CSV table of N, CA, C and O in Angstrom, one decimal:
chain,number,residue,atom,x,y,z
T,169,SER,N,33.7,19.7,-86.2
T,169,SER,CA,34.2,18.5,-85.6
T,169,SER,C,35.4,18.7,-84.7
T,169,SER,O,36.2,19.7,-84.9
T,170,VAL,N,35.6,17.9,-83.7
T,170,VAL,CA,36.7,17.9,-82.8
T,170,VAL,C,37.3,16.6,-82.8
T,170,VAL,O,36.7,15.6,-82.5
T,171,GLU,N,38.6,16.5,-83.2
T,171,GLU,CA,39.3,15.2,-83.3
T,171,GLU,C,38.5,14.2,-84.0
T,171,GLU,O,38.3,13.1,-83.6
T,172,ASP,N,38.0,14.6,-85.2
T,172,ASP,CA,37.2,13.8,-86.1
T,172,ASP,C,35.9,13.3,-85.5
T,172,ASP,O,35.2,12.4,-86.1
T,173,GLU,N,35.4,13.9,-84.4
T,173,GLU,CA,34.1,13.5,-83.9
T,173,GLU,C,33.2,14.7,-84.2
T,173,GLU,O,33.4,15.8,-83.9
T,174,GLN,N,32.1,14.4,-84.9
T,174,GLN,CA,31.1,15.4,-85.2
T,174,GLN,C,30.3,15.8,-84.0
T,174,GLN,O,29.6,14.9,-83.4
T,175,LEU,N,30.3,17.1,-83.7
T,175,LEU,CA,29.5,17.5,-82.6
T,175,LEU,C,28.4,18.4,-83.0
T,175,LEU,O,28.5,19.1,-84.1
T,176,GLU,N,27.3,18.4,-82.3
T,176,GLU,CA,26.1,19.2,-82.7
T,176,GLU,C,26.4,20.7,-82.3
T,176,GLU,O,26.9,21.0,-81.2
T,177,PHE,N,26.1,21.6,-83.2
T,177,PHE,CA,26.3,23.0,-83.0
T,177,PHE,C,25.0,23.7,-82.5
T,177,PHE,O,24.0,23.5,-83.1
T,178,TRP,N,25.1,24.4,-81.3
T,178,TRP,CA,23.9,25.0,-80.7
T,178,TRP,C,23.9,26.5,-81.0
T,178,TRP,O,22.9,27.1,-80.7
T,179,GLY,N,24.9,27.0,-81.5
T,179,GLY,CA,24.9,28.5,-81.8
T,179,GLY,C,25.5,29.3,-80.6
T,179,GLY,O,25.8,28.8,-79.6
T,180,PHE,N,25.6,30.6,-80.9
T,180,PHE,CA,26.1,31.5,-79.8
T,180,PHE,C,25.6,32.9,-80.1
T,180,PHE,O,25.2,33.2,-81.2
T,181,ALA,N,25.6,33.7,-79.1
T,181,ALA,CA,25.3,35.1,-79.3
T,181,ALA,C,26.2,35.9,-78.4
T,181,ALA,O,26.6,35.5,-77.3
T,182,THR,N,26.6,37.1,-78.9
T,182,THR,CA,27.5,38.0,-78.2
T,182,THR,C,26.9,39.4,-78.3
T,182,THR,O,26.3,39.8,-79.3
T,183,SER,N,27.0,40.1,-77.2
T,183,SER,CA,26.6,41.5,-77.1
T,183,SER,C,27.8,42.3,-76.7
T,183,SER,O,28.4,42.0,-75.6
T,184,ILE,N,28.2,43.3,-77.5
T,184,ILE,CA,29.3,44.1,-77.1
T,184,ILE,C,28.8,45.5,-76.9
T,184,ILE,O,28.2,46.1,-77.8
T,185,LEU,N,29.0,46.1,-75.8
T,185,LEU,CA,28.6,47.4,-75.4
T,185,LEU,C,29.8,48.3,-75.2
T,185,LEU,O,30.8,48.0,-74.6
T,186,ASN,N,29.7,49.5,-75.8
T,186,ASN,CA,30.7,50.6,-75.5
T,186,ASN,C,30.2,51.3,-74.3
T,186,ASN,O,29.4,52.2,-74.4
T,187,TRP,N,30.7,51.0,-73.1
T,187,TRP,CA,30.2,51.5,-71.8
T,187,TRP,C,30.3,53.1,-71.8
T,187,TRP,O,29.4,53.8,-71.4
T,188,ALA,N,31.4,53.6,-72.2
T,188,ALA,CA,31.7,55.0,-72.2
T,188,ALA,C,30.7,55.7,-73.1
T,188,ALA,O,30.1,56.7,-72.7
T,189,GLN,N,30.4,55.2,-74.3
T,189,GLN,CA,29.5,55.8,-75.2
T,189,GLN,C,28.1,55.7,-74.7
T,189,GLN,O,27.2,56.6,-74.8
T,190,LEU,N,27.7,54.5,-74.1
T,190,LEU,CA,26.4,54.3,-73.6
T,190,LEU,C,26.1,55.3,-72.4
T,190,LEU,O,25.0,55.9,-72.4
T,191,LYS,N,27.0,55.5,-71.5
T,191,LYS,CA,26.8,56.5,-70.5
T,191,LYS,C,26.6,57.9,-71.0
T,191,LYS,O,25.7,58.6,-70.5
T,192,GLU,N,27.4,58.3,-72.0
T,192,GLU,CA,27.3,59.6,-72.5
T,192,GLU,C,26.0,59.8,-73.3
T,192,GLU,O,25.3,60.8,-73.1
T,193,ILE,N,25.6,58.9,-74.1
T,193,ILE,CA,24.4,59.0,-75.0
T,193,ILE,C,23.1,59.0,-74.1
T,193,ILE,O,22.2,59.8,-74.3
T,194,THR,N,23.0,58.1,-73.1
T,194,THR,CA,21.8,58.0,-72.3
T,194,THR,C,21.8,59.0,-71.1
T,194,THR,O,20.7,59.2,-70.6
T,195,GLY,N,22.9,59.5,-70.8
T,195,GLY,CA,22.9,60.4,-69.6
T,195,GLY,C,22.8,59.6,-68.3
T,195,GLY,O,22.5,60.1,-67.2
T,196,PHE,N,23.1,58.3,-68.4
T,196,PHE,CA,23.0,57.4,-67.3
T,196,PHE,C,23.8,57.8,-66.1
T,196,PHE,O,23.2,58.0,-65.0
T,197,LYS,N,25.0,58.0,-66.2
T,197,LYS,CA,25.9,58.4,-65.1
T,197,LYS,C,25.5,59.8,-64.7
T,197,LYS,O,25.5,60.1,-63.4
T,198,ALA,N,25.2,60.7,-65.6
T,198,ALA,CA,24.8,62.1,-65.2
T,198,ALA,C,23.6,62.1,-64.3
T,198,ALA,O,23.5,62.9,-63.4
T,199,PHE,N,22.7,61.2,-64.6
T,199,PHE,CA,21.4,61.1,-63.8
T,199,PHE,C,21.8,60.8,-62.3
T,199,PHE,O,21.3,61.4,-61.4
T,200,PHE,N,22.6,59.8,-62.1
T,200,PHE,CA,23.0,59.4,-60.8
T,200,PHE,C,23.8,60.5,-60.1
T,200,PHE,O,23.6,60.8,-58.9
T,201,ASP,N,24.8,61.1,-60.9
T,201,ASP,CA,25.6,62.2,-60.3
T,201,ASP,C,24.7,63.4,-59.9
T,201,ASP,O,24.9,63.9,-58.8
T,202,SER,N,23.6,63.7,-60.6
T,202,SER,CA,22.8,64.8,-60.3
T,202,SER,C,21.9,64.6,-59.1
T,202,SER,O,21.4,65.5,-58.4
T,203,HIS,N,21.8,63.3,-58.7
T,203,HIS,CA,21.0,63.0,-57.5
T,203,HIS,C,21.9,62.6,-56.3
T,203,HIS,O,21.4,62.2,-55.3
T,204,GLY,N,23.2,62.7,-56.5
T,204,GLY,CA,24.1,62.3,-55.4
T,204,GLY,C,24.2,60.8,-55.1
T,204,GLY,O,24.5,60.4,-54.0
T,205,ALA,N,23.8,60.0,-56.1
T,205,ALA,CA,23.7,58.6,-55.9
T,205,ALA,C,24.9,57.9,-56.5
T,205,ALA,O,25.6,58.4,-57.4
T,206,GLU,N,25.2,56.7,-56.0
T,206,GLU,CA,26.3,55.9,-56.6
T,206,GLU,C,25.6,54.6,-57.1
T,206,GLU,O,24.5,54.2,-56.7
T,207,PHE,N,26.3,53.9,-58.0
T,207,PHE,CA,25.8,52.7,-58.6
T,207,PHE,C,26.9,51.8,-59.0
T,207,PHE,O,28.0,52.3,-59.3
T,208,PHE,N,26.6,50.5,-59.1
T,208,PHE,CA,27.5,49.6,-59.9
T,208,PHE,C,26.6,48.5,-60.5
T,208,PHE,O,25.6,48.1,-59.9
T,209,MET,N,27.1,48.0,-61.6
T,209,MET,CA,26.4,46.9,-62.3
T,209,MET,C,27.3,45.7,-62.3
T,209,MET,O,28.5,45.8,-62.5
T,210,THR,N,26.7,44.5,-62.1
T,210,THR,CA,27.5,43.3,-62.1
T,210,THR,C,26.8,42.3,-63.1
T,210,THR,O,25.7,42.4,-63.4
T,211,LYS,N,27.7,41.4,-63.5
T,211,LYS,CA,27.2,40.3,-64.4
T,211,LYS,C,27.8,39.0,-63.9
T,211,LYS,O,29.0,38.9,-63.5
T,212,ALA,N,27.0,38.0,-63.8
T,212,ALA,CA,27.4,36.7,-63.4
T,212,ALA,C,27.8,35.9,-64.6
T,212,ALA,O,26.9,35.6,-65.5
T,213,ASP,N,29.0,35.5,-64.7
T,213,ASP,CA,29.5,34.6,-65.8
T,213,ASP,C,29.6,33.2,-65.3
T,213,ASP,O,30.1,32.9,-64.2
T,214,THR,N,29.0,32.3,-66.0
T,214,THR,CA,29.1,30.9,-65.7
T,214,THR,C,30.3,30.3,-66.5
T,214,THR,O,30.4,30.4,-67.7
T,215,LEU,N,31.3,29.8,-65.8
T,215,LEU,CA,32.5,29.3,-66.4
T,215,LEU,C,32.6,27.8,-66.1
T,215,LEU,O,31.9,27.3,-65.2
T,216,VAL,N,33.5,27.2,-66.8
T,216,VAL,CA,33.7,25.7,-66.6
T,216,VAL,C,35.2,25.5,-66.4
T,216,VAL,O,36.1,25.9,-67.1
T,217,ASN,N,35.5,24.7,-65.3
T,217,ASN,CA,36.8,24.3,-65.0
T,217,ASN,C,37.1,23.2,-66.0
T,217,ASN,O,36.5,22.1,-66.0
T,218,LEU,N,38.1,23.4,-66.9
T,218,LEU,CA,38.4,22.5,-68.0
T,218,LEU,C,39.0,21.1,-67.5
T,218,LEU,O,38.9,20.1,-68.1
T,219,THR,N,39.6,21.2,-66.3
T,219,THR,CA,40.1,19.9,-65.7
T,219,THR,C,39.0,19.1,-65.1
T,219,THR,O,38.9,17.9,-65.4
T,220,THR,N,38.2,19.7,-64.2
T,220,THR,CA,37.1,18.9,-63.5
T,220,THR,C,35.8,18.9,-64.3
T,220,THR,O,34.9,18.2,-63.9
T,221,ARG,N,35.6,19.8,-65.2
T,221,ARG,CA,34.4,20.1,-66.0
T,221,ARG,C,33.3,20.5,-65.1
T,221,ARG,O,32.1,20.4,-65.4
T,222,GLU,N,33.6,21.1,-63.9
T,222,GLU,CA,32.6,21.6,-63.0
T,222,GLU,C,32.3,23.1,-63.4
T,222,GLU,O,33.3,23.9,-63.7
T,223,GLU,N,31.0,23.5,-63.4
T,223,GLU,CA,30.7,24.9,-63.6
T,223,GLU,C,30.8,25.7,-62.3
T,223,GLU,O,30.6,25.2,-61.2
T,224,TYR,N,31.1,26.9,-62.5
T,224,TYR,CA,31.2,27.9,-61.3
T,224,TYR,C,30.9,29.3,-61.8
T,224,TYR,O,30.9,29.5,-63.0
T,225,GLN,N,30.4,30.1,-60.9
T,225,GLN,CA,30.1,31.5,-61.3
T,225,GLN,C,31.1,32.5,-60.8
T,225,GLN,O,31.7,32.3,-59.7
T,226,GLU,N,31.4,33.5,-61.7
T,226,GLU,CA,32.3,34.6,-61.3
T,226,GLU,C,31.5,35.9,-61.5
T,226,GLU,O,30.9,36.1,-62.6
T,227,ILE,N,31.5,36.7,-60.5
T,227,ILE,CA,30.7,38.0,-60.6
T,227,ILE,C,31.7,39.1,-61.0
T,227,ILE,O,32.8,39.2,-60.4
T,228,ARG,N,31.4,39.8,-62.1
T,228,ARG,CA,32.2,40.8,-62.6
T,228,ARG,C,31.5,42.2,-62.5
T,228,ARG,O,30.3,42.2,-62.9
T,229,VAL,N,32.2,43.2,-62.1
T,229,VAL,CA,31.6,44.6,-62.1
T,229,VAL,C,31.8,45.1,-63.6
T,229,VAL,O,32.9,45.1,-64.1
T,230,ILE,N,30.7,45.5,-64.2
T,230,ILE,CA,30.8,45.9,-65.6
T,230,ILE,C,30.5,47.4,-65.8
T,230,ILE,O,30.6,47.8,-67.0
T,231,GLY,N,30.1,48.1,-64.8
T,231,GLY,CA,29.9,49.5,-64.9
T,231,GLY,C,29.7,50.1,-63.5
T,231,GLY,O,29.2,49.4,-62.6
T,232,TYR,N,30.1,51.4,-63.4
T,232,TYR,CA,30.1,51.9,-62.0
T,232,TYR,C,30.2,53.4,-62.1
T,232,TYR,O,30.7,54.0,-63.0
T,233,SER,N,29.8,54.0,-61.0
T,233,SER,CA,30.0,55.5,-60.7
T,233,SER,C,31.3,55.7,-60.0
T,233,SER,O,32.0,54.8,-59.6
T,234,ASP,N,31.7,57.0,-59.9
T,234,ASP,CA,33.0,57.3,-59.3
T,234,ASP,C,33.1,56.8,-57.9
T,234,ASP,O,34.2,56.3,-57.5
T,235,GLY,N,32.0,56.8,-57.1
T,235,GLY,CA,32.1,56.4,-55.6
T,235,GLY,C,31.5,55.1,-55.3
T,235,GLY,O,31.0,54.9,-54.2
T,236,TRP,N,31.4,54.2,-56.3
T,236,TRP,CA,30.7,53.0,-56.2
T,236,TRP,C,31.2,52.1,-55.0
T,236,TRP,O,30.4,51.4,-54.4
T,237,GLU,N,32.5,52.2,-54.7
T,237,GLU,CA,33.0,51.3,-53.7
T,237,GLU,C,32.6,51.7,-52.3
T,237,GLU,O,32.8,50.9,-51.3
T,238,SER,N,31.9,52.8,-52.1
T,238,SER,CA,31.3,53.2,-50.8
T,238,SER,C,30.0,52.5,-50.5
T,238,SER,O,29.5,52.5,-49.4
T,239,LEU,N,29.4,51.8,-51.5
T,239,LEU,CA,28.1,51.1,-51.3
T,239,LEU,C,28.3,49.8,-50.6
T,239,LEU,O,29.3,49.1,-50.8
T,240,ASN,N,27.3,49.5,-49.7
T,240,ASN,CA,27.3,48.3,-48.9
T,240,ASN,C,25.9,47.9,-48.6
T,240,ASN,O,25.0,48.6,-49.1
T,241,ASP,N,25.7,46.8,-47.9
T,241,ASP,CA,24.3,46.4,-47.6
T,241,ASP,C,23.5,47.4,-46.8
T,241,ASP,O,22.3,47.3,-46.9
T,242,ASP,N,24.1,48.3,-46.1
T,242,ASP,CA,23.4,49.2,-45.3
T,242,ASP,C,23.0,50.5,-46.0
T,242,ASP,O,22.1,51.2,-45.6
T,243,ASN,N,23.6,50.8,-47.1
T,243,ASN,CA,23.3,52.1,-47.8
T,243,ASN,C,22.9,51.9,-49.2
T,243,ASN,O,22.9,52.9,-50.0
T,244,SER,N,22.5,50.7,-49.6
T,244,SER,CA,22.1,50.5,-51.0
T,244,SER,C,21.2,49.3,-51.2
T,244,SER,O,20.9,48.6,-50.3
T,245,ILE,N,20.6,49.2,-52.4
T,245,ILE,CA,19.7,48.1,-52.8
T,245,ILE,C,20.2,47.5,-54.1
T,245,ILE,O,20.8,48.2,-54.9
T,246,THR,N,20.0,46.3,-54.3
T,246,THR,CA,20.4,45.6,-55.5
T,246,THR,C,19.1,45.0,-56.2
T,246,THR,O,18.3,44.4,-55.5
T,247,ARG,N,19.0,45.2,-57.5
T,247,ARG,CA,17.9,44.7,-58.3
T,247,ARG,C,18.4,44.1,-59.6
T,247,ARG,O,19.4,44.6,-60.1
T,248,PRO,N,17.7,43.1,-60.1
T,248,PRO,CA,18.1,42.6,-61.4
T,248,PRO,C,17.8,43.6,-62.5
T,248,PRO,O,16.8,44.3,-62.4
T,249,ILE,N,18.6,43.6,-63.6
T,249,ILE,CA,18.3,44.3,-64.8
T,249,ILE,C,17.6,43.3,-65.7
T,249,ILE,O,18.2,42.4,-66.2
T,250,ARG,N,16.4,43.6,-66.0
T,250,ARG,CA,15.5,42.6,-66.7
T,250,ARG,C,15.9,42.4,-68.2
T,250,ARG,O,15.6,41.4,-68.8
T,251,SER,N,16.5,43.4,-68.8
T,251,SER,CA,16.8,43.3,-70.2
T,251,SER,C,18.0,42.3,-70.5
T,251,SER,O,18.1,41.8,-71.6
T,252,PHE,N,18.8,42.1,-69.5
T,252,PHE,CA,19.9,41.2,-69.7
T,252,PHE,C,19.9,40.1,-68.6
T,252,PHE,O,19.6,40.4,-67.4
T,253,SER,N,20.1,38.9,-69.0
T,253,SER,CA,20.1,37.8,-67.9
T,253,SER,C,21.4,37.9,-67.1
T,253,SER,O,22.5,38.3,-67.6
T,254,ASP,N,21.2,37.6,-65.8
T,254,ASP,CA,22.4,37.6,-64.9
T,254,ASP,C,23.1,38.9,-64.7
T,254,ASP,O,24.2,39.0,-64.3
T,255,TRP,N,22.4,40.0,-64.9
T,255,TRP,CA,22.9,41.4,-64.6
T,255,TRP,C,22.1,41.9,-63.5
T,255,TRP,O,20.9,41.8,-63.4
T,256,ASP,N,22.8,42.6,-62.6
T,256,ASP,CA,22.2,43.3,-61.4
T,256,ASP,C,22.7,44.7,-61.4
T,256,ASP,O,23.9,45.0,-61.8
T,257,ILE,N,21.9,45.6,-60.8
T,257,ILE,CA,22.4,47.0,-60.5
T,257,ILE,C,22.2,47.2,-59.0
T,257,ILE,O,21.2,46.9,-58.5
T,258,THR,N,23.2,47.8,-58.4
T,258,THR,CA,23.2,48.2,-57.0
T,258,THR,C,23.2,49.7,-57.0
T,258,THR,O,24.1,50.3,-57.6
T,259,VAL,N,22.2,50.3,-56.3
T,259,VAL,CA,22.1,51.8,-56.2
T,259,VAL,C,22.0,52.2,-54.8
T,259,VAL,O,21.4,51.5,-54.0
T,260,GLY,N,22.6,53.3,-54.5
T,260,GLY,CA,22.5,53.8,-53.1
T,260,GLY,C,23.2,55.1,-52.9
T,260,GLY,O,23.7,55.8,-53.9
T,261,PHE,N,23.3,55.5,-51.7
T,261,PHE,CA,23.9,56.8,-51.3
T,261,PHE,C,25.0,56.5,-50.2
T,261,PHE,O,24.7,55.7,-49.3
T,262,LYS,N,26.1,57.2,-50.4
T,262,LYS,CA,27.2,57.0,-49.5
T,262,LYS,C,26.8,57.1,-48.0
T,262,LYS,O,27.2,56.3,-47.2
T,263,ASP,N,25.9,58.1,-47.7
T,263,ASP,CA,25.4,58.3,-46.3
T,263,ASP,C,24.1,57.6,-46.0
T,263,ASP,O,23.5,57.9,-45.0
T,264,GLY,N,23.6,56.7,-46.9
T,264,GLY,CA,22.4,56.0,-46.7
T,264,GLY,C,21.2,56.7,-47.3
T,264,GLY,O,21.3,57.7,-48.0
T,265,PHE,N,20.0,56.1,-46.9
T,265,PHE,CA,18.8,56.6,-47.5
T,265,PHE,C,18.1,57.7,-46.6
T,265,PHE,O,17.0,58.1,-46.9
T,266,THR,N,18.6,58.0,-45.5
T,266,THR,CA,18.0,59.0,-44.6
T,266,THR,C,18.1,60.4,-45.2
T,266,THR,O,19.2,60.8,-45.5
T,267,PRO,N,17.0,61.1,-45.4
T,267,PRO,CA,17.1,62.4,-46.0
T,267,PRO,C,17.9,63.4,-45.0
T,267,PRO,O,17.9,63.2,-43.8
T,268,GLU,N,18.6,64.3,-45.7
T,268,GLU,CA,19.4,65.3,-44.9
T,268,GLU,C,18.6,66.1,-43.9
T,268,GLU,O,19.1,66.5,-42.8
T,269,TRP,N,17.3,66.4,-44.2
T,269,TRP,CA,16.5,67.2,-43.3
T,269,TRP,C,16.1,66.5,-42.1
T,269,TRP,O,15.6,67.1,-41.1
T,270,LYS,N,16.2,65.1,-42.1
T,270,LYS,CA,15.7,64.4,-40.9
T,270,LYS,C,16.9,64.3,-39.9
T,270,LYS,O,17.9,63.7,-40.1
T,271,TYR,N,16.8,65.0,-38.8
T,271,TYR,CA,17.8,65.1,-37.8
T,271,TYR,C,17.6,64.3,-36.5
T,271,TYR,O,18.4,64.3,-35.7
T,272,TRP,N,16.5,63.7,-36.4
T,272,TRP,CA,16.2,62.9,-35.1
T,272,TRP,C,16.4,61.5,-35.3
T,272,TRP,O,16.5,60.9,-36.3
């Protein structure tokens, strides 16, 4: 109850990931490193302004490779991660997708 008003409880769920341990156990970061690729993962959080009660979204970077900030719309692609709602992964190469052997 809040201020003596009984409110219905809908429940909640939380998932806590140890990102450093996840990368090490799965070889996730090593896979990208071995292919010369960069990545970053984002999560969209829905928040509520307590004054106006309006919802808004905030995008948070939740995991990344060493050179992730070099990625942009021209050298990467973004896809949803289906296991988690509102998570995306962006993957790309600093120099784009053109293979090194293609010179023309």
